[in-house]
Coordinates of C-alpha atoms and ligand atoms in Angstrom, one line a residue:
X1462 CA -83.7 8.1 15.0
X1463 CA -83.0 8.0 11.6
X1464 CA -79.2 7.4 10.3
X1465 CA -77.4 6.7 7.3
X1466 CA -75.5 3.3 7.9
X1467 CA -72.5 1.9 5.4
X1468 CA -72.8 -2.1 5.9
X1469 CA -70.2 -3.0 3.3
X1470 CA -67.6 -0.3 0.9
X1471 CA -69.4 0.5 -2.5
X1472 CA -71.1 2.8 -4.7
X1473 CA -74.2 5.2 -3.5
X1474 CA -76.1 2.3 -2.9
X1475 CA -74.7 1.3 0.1
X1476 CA -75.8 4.6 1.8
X1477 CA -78.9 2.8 3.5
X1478 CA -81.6 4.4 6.1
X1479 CA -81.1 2.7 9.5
X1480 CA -83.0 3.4 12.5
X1481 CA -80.4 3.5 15.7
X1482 CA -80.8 4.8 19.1
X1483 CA -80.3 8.2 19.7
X1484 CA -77.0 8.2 21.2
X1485 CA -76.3 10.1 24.6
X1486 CA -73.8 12.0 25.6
X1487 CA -70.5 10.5 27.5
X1488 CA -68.0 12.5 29.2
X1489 CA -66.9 15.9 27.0
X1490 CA -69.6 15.0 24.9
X1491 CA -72.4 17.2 23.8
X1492 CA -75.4 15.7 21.8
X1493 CA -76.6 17.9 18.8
X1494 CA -79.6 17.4 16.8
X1495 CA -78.4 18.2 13.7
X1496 CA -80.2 20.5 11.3
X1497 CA -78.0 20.0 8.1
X1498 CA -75.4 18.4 7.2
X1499 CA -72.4 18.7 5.1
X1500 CA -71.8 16.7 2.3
X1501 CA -68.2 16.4 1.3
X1502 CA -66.1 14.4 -0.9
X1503 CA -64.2 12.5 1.5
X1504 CA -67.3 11.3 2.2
X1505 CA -66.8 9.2 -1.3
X1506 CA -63.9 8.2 0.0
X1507 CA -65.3 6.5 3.0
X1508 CA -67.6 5.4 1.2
X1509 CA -66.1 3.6 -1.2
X1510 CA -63.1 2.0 1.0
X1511 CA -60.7 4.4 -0.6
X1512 CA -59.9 5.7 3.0
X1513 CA -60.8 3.1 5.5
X1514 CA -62.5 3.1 8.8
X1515 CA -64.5 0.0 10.6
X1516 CA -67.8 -0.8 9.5
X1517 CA -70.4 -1.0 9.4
X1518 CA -70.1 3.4 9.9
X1519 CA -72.4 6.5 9.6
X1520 CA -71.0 8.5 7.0
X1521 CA -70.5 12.3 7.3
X1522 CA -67.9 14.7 8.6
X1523 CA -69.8 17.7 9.3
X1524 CA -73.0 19.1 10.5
X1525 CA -74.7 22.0 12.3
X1526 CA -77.5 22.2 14.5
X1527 CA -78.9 22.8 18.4
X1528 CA -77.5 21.1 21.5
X1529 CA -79.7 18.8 23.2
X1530 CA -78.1 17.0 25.9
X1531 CA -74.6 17.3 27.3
X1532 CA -72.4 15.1 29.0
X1533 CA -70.0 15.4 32.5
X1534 CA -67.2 18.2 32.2
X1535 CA -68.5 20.1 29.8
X1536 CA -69.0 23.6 29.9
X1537 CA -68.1 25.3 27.1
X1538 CA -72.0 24.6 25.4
X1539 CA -75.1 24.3 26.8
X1540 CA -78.1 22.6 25.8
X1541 CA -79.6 25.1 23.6
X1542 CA -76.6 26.7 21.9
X1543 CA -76.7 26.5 18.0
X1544 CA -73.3 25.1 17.0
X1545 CA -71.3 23.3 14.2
X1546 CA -68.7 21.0 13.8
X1547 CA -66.6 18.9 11.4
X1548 CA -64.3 16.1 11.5
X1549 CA -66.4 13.8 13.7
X1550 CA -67.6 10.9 11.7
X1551 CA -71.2 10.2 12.0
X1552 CA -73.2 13.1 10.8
X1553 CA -75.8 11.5 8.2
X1554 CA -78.2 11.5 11.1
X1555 CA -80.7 13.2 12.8
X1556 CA -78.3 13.7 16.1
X1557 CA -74.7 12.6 16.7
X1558 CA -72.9 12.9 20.2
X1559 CA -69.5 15.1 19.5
X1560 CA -66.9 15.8 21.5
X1561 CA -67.6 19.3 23.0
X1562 CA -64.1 20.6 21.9
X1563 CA -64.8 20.4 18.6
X1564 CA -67.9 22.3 18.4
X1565 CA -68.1 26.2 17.6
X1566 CA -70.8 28.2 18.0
X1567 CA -72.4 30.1 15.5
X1568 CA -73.1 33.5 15.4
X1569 CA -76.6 34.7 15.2
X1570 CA -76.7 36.4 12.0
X1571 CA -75.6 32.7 10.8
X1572 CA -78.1 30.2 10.1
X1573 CA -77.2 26.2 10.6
X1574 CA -77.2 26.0 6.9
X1575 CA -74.5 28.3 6.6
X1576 CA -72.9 26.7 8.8
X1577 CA -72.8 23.3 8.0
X1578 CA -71.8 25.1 4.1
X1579 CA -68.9 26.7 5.8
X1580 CA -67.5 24.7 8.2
X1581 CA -65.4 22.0 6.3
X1582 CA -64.7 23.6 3.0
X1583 CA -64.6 27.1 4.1
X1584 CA -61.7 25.9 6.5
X1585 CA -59.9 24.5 3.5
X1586 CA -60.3 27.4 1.4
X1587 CA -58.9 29.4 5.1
X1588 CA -55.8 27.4 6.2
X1589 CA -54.7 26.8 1.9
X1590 CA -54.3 30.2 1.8
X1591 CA -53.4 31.2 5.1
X1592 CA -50.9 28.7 6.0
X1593 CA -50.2 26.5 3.1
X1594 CA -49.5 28.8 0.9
X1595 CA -49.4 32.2 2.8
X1596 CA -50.7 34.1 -0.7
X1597 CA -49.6 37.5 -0.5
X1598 CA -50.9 40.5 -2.8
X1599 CA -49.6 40.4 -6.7
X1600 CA -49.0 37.1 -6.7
X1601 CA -51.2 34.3 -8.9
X1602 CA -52.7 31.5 -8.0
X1603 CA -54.1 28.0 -10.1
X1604 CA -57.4 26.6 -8.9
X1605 CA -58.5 24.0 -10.0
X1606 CA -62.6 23.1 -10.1
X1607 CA -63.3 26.2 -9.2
X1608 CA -66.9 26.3 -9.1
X1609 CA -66.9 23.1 -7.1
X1610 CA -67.4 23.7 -3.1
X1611 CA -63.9 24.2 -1.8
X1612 CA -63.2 26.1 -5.3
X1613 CA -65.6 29.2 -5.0
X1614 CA -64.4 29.6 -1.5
X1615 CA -60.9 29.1 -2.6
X1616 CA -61.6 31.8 -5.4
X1617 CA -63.2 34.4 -2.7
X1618 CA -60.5 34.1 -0.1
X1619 CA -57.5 34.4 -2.3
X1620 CA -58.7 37.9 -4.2
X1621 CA -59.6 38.9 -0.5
X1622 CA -55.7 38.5 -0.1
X1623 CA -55.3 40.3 -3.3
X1624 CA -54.2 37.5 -5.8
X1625 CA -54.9 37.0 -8.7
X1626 CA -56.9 34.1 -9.4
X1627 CA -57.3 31.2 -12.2
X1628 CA -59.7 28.9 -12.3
X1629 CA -60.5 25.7 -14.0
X1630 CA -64.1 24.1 -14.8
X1631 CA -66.0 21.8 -17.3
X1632 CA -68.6 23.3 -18.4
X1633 CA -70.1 27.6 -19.1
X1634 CA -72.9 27.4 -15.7
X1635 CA -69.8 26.9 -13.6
X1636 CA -67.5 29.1 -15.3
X1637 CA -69.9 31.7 -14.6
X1638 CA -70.0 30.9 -11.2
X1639 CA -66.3 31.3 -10.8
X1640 CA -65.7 34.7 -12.7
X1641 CA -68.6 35.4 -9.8
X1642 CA -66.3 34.2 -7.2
X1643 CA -63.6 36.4 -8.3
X1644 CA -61.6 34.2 -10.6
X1645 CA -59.6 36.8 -12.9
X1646 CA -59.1 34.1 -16.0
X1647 CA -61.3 30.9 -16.4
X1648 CA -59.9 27.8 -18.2
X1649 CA -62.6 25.0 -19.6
X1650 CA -60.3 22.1 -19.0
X1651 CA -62.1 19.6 -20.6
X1652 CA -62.0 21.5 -23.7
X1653 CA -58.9 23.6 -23.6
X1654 CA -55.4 22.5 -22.7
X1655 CA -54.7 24.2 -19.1
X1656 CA -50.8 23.9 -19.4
X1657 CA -51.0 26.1 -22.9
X1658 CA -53.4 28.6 -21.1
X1659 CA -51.4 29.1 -17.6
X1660 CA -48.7 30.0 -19.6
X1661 CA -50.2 32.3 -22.0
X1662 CA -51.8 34.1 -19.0
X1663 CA -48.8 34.3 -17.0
X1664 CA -46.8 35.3 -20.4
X1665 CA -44.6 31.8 -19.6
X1666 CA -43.8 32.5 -15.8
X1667 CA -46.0 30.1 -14.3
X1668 CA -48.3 30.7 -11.2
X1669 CA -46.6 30.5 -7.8
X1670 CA -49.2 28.2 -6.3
X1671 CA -51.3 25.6 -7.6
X1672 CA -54.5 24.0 -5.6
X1673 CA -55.1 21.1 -7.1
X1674 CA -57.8 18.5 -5.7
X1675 CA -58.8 17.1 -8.8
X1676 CA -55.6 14.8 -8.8
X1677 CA -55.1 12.0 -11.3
X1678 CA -56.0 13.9 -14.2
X1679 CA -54.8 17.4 -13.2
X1680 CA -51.5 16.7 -11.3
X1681 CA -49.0 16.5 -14.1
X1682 CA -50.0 19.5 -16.2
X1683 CA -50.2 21.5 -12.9
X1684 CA -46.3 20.8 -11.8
X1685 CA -46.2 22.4 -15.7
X1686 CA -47.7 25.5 -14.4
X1687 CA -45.8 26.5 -11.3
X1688 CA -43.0 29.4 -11.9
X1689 CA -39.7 27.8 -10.4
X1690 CA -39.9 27.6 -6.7
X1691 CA -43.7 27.4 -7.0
X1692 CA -45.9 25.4 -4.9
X1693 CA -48.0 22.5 -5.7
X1694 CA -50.3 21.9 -2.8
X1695 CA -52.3 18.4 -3.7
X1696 CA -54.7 18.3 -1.2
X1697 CA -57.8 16.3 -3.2
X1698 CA -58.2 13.3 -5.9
X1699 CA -61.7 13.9 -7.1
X1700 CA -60.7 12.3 -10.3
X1701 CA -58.8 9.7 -8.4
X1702 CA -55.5 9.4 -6.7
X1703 CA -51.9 10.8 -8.2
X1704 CA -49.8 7.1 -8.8
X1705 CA -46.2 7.2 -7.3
X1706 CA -44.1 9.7 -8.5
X1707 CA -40.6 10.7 -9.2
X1708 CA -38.7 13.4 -6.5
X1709 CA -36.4 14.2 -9.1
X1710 CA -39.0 16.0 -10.9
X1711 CA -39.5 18.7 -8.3
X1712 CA -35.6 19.7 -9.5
X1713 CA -36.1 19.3 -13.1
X1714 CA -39.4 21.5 -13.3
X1715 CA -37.6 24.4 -11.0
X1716 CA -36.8 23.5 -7.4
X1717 CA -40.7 23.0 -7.2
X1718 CA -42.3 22.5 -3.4
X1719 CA -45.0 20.2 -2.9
X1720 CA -47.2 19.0 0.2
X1721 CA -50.6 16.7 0.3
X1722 CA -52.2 18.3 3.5
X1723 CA -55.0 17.6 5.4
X1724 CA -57.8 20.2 7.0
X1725 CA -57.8 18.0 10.3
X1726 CA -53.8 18.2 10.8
X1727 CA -54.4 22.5 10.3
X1728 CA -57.4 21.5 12.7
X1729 CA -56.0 19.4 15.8
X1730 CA -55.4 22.2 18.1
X1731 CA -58.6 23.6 19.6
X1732 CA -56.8 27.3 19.7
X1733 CA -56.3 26.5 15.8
X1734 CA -60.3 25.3 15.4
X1735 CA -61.0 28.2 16.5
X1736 CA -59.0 30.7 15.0
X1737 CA -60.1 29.0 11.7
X1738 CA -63.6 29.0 12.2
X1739 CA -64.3 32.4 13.9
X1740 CA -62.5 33.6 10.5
X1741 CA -64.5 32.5 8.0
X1742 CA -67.4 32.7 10.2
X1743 CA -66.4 36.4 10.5
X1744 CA -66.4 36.7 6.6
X1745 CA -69.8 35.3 5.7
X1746 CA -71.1 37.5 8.8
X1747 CA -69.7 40.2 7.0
X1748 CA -70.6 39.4 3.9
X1749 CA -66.8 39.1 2.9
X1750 CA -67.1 35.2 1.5
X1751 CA -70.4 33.7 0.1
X1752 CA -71.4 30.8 0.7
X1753 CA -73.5 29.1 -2.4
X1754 CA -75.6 26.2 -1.2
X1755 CA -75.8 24.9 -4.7
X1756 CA -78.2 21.8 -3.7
X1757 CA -80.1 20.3 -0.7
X1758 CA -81.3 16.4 -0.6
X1759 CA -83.3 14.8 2.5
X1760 CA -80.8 12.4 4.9
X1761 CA -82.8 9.6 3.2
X1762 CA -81.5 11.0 0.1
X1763 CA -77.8 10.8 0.7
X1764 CA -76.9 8.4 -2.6
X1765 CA -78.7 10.9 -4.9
X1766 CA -76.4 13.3 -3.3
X1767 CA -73.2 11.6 -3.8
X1768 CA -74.2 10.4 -7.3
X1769 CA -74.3 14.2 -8.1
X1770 CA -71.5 15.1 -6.6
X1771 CA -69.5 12.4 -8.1
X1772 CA -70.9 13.0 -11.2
X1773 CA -69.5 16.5 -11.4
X1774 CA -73.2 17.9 -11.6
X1775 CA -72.8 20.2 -7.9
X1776 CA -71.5 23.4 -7.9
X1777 CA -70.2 25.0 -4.3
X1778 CA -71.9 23.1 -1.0
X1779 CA -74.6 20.0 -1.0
X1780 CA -76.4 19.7 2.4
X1781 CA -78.1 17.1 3.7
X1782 CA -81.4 17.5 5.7
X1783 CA -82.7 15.7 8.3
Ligands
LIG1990 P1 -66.3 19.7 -5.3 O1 -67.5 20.4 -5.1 O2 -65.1 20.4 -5.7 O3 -66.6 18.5 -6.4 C1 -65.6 17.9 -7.1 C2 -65.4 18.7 -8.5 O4 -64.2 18.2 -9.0 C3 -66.4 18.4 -9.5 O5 -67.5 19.3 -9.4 C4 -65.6 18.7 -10.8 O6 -65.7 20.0 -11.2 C5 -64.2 18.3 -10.4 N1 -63.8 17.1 -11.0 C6 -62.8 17.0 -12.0 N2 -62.7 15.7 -12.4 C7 -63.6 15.0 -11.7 C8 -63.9 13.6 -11.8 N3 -63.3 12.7 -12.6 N4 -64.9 13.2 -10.9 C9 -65.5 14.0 -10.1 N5 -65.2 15.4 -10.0 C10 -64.3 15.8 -10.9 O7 -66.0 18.8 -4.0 P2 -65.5 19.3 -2.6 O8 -65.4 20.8 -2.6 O9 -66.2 18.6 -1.5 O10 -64.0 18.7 -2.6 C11 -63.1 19.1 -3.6 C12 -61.8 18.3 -3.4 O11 -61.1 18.8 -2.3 C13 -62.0 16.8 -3.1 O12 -61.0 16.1 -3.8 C14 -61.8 16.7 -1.6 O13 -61.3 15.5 -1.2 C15 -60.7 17.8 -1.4 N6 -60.7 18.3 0.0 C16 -59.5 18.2 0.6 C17 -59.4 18.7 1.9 C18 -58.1 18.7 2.6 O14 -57.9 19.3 3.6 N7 -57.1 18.0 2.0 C19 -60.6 19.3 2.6 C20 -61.7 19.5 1.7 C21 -61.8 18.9 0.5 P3 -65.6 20.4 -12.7 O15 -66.9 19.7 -13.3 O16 -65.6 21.8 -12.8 O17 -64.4 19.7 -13.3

């Protein structure tokens, strides 16, 4: 079969076409031939060396597809069964062998697309709101790159909970996109001064929650925006990672909270997986959150795709096909 192999860190170059045996399927393992695949940032991260793992590595944290083999023990999936996953490395490739408790089965009225688009980011965009930062009706959130994958979702779930909802973007296609979404107020921030707008919005207050995964650029401004006790929930670096910073500041800016979490620690629990995922599975089915699979490369492909996500030209989910 055909995978994407990662011989040494680097740029998109190093995301080479291999061919590799398919593999089989060890205990609690199913095998899915994978249909599309998810293409997400952290994926850059691997990539480049940012977050490390052995190589040489297939790339990829998330796919969708149909069961083909399946190993001793399991029984929750049979061959057959559509399903999708994420947090298994390995998915740029035309099957990868996944632990059969991390799979979840999709729903007929979803396709594999939609559910390799939902499965990572539409997690995020679940367990930030949900459990993060339980957002409750009234109250007014800070998004940051909101036309971005995570970012629509993000802007979807949170009016669903009945916030009100700004959004940050670069340029007028994706501020479009995020008024679509159901941002209340957009902010250009590469042309206007975010700070300065959050507080003419909120007349001074601050937001009680900002999602930040943009990082380097975004972080200090954001702790700016918060209303005193306010959340900053850090849980990306797209334009690289926040340097150390000083504790103190969380008591001079307003007894502000903060946390850098992770999808896979909200994920670890297959009761959790579950919940998670039969959620926003349930909202797309419904027709609740939308998912906008803003651009589709082949597996061969996968640099192209990372050089446009990268290069800030994506806008909600990039899929790989095999
Ligand atoms: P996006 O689709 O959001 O792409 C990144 C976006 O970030 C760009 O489109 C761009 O939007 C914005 N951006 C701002 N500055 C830069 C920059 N210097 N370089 C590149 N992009 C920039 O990606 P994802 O939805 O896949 O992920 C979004 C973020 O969320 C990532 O940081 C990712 O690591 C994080 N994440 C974290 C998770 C967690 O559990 N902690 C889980 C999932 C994602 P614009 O042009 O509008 O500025």
């Amino acid at each position: 079969m055909k995978a994407i192999r990662v011989q040494t860190a680097g740029g998109p170059e190093v995301l080479q076409v291999e061919d590799v045996p398919i593999p089989e399927a060890a205990t609690g393992q199913a095998v899915v031939k994978l249909e599309a695949i998810g293409v997400n940032f952290i994926d850059v991260y691997y990539r480049t060396g940012l977050y490390k793992t052995q190589l040489p590595f297939t790339p990829g944290q998330e796919g969708a597809g149909t069961v083909t083999a399946v190993g001793e023990g399991v029984t929750a999936v049979a061959v057959g069964d559509r399903v999708a996953y994420t947090g298994v490395q390995g998915s740029y490739a035309e099957y990868q062998a996944v632990p059969a408790d991390r799979l979840v089965k999709l729903p007929r009225e979803i396709s594999t697309r939609e559910g390799a688009a939902a499965m990572l980011q539409g997690m995020t965009a679940q367990y930030l709101t949900m459990s993060t930062f339980p957002l409750r009706r009234g109250e007014t959130c800070l998004v940051h790159a909101a036309a971005g994958g995570v970012g629509l979702l993000l802007c979807q779930i949170a009016k669903l909970k009945g916030a009100t909802v700004i959004g940050t973007v670069s340029t007028e296609e994706k501020a479009a996109l995020a008024r679509e979404a159901g941002a209340d107020h957009v902010i250009r921030y590469t042309e206007q001064d975010f700070e300065a707008e959050v507080k003419r919005i909120t007349g001074g207050k601050g937001v009680d929650v900002v999602y930040d995964s943009v990082g380097k650029t975004t972080f200090d401004k954001s702790l700016n925006c918060l209303r005193k006790r306010g959340m900053m929930v850090l849980f990306g670096q797209s334009s690289g990672s926040v340097p150390p910073f000083d504790l103190t500041l969380l008591n001079t800016k307003g007894s502000l909270f903060i946390t850098r979490p992770s999808l896979f620690a909200y994920i670890a629990e297959r009761r959790e997986l579950e919940e998670r995922a039969n959620e926003v599975l349930g909202w797309v089915r419904d027709g609740k959150l939308k998912l906008r699979i803003g651009a589709t490369f082949p597996l061969a492909q996968a640099g192209e795709a990372h050089r446009a996500l990268e290069g800030r030209k994506t806008t909600g989910k990039v899929l790989l096909v095999p």
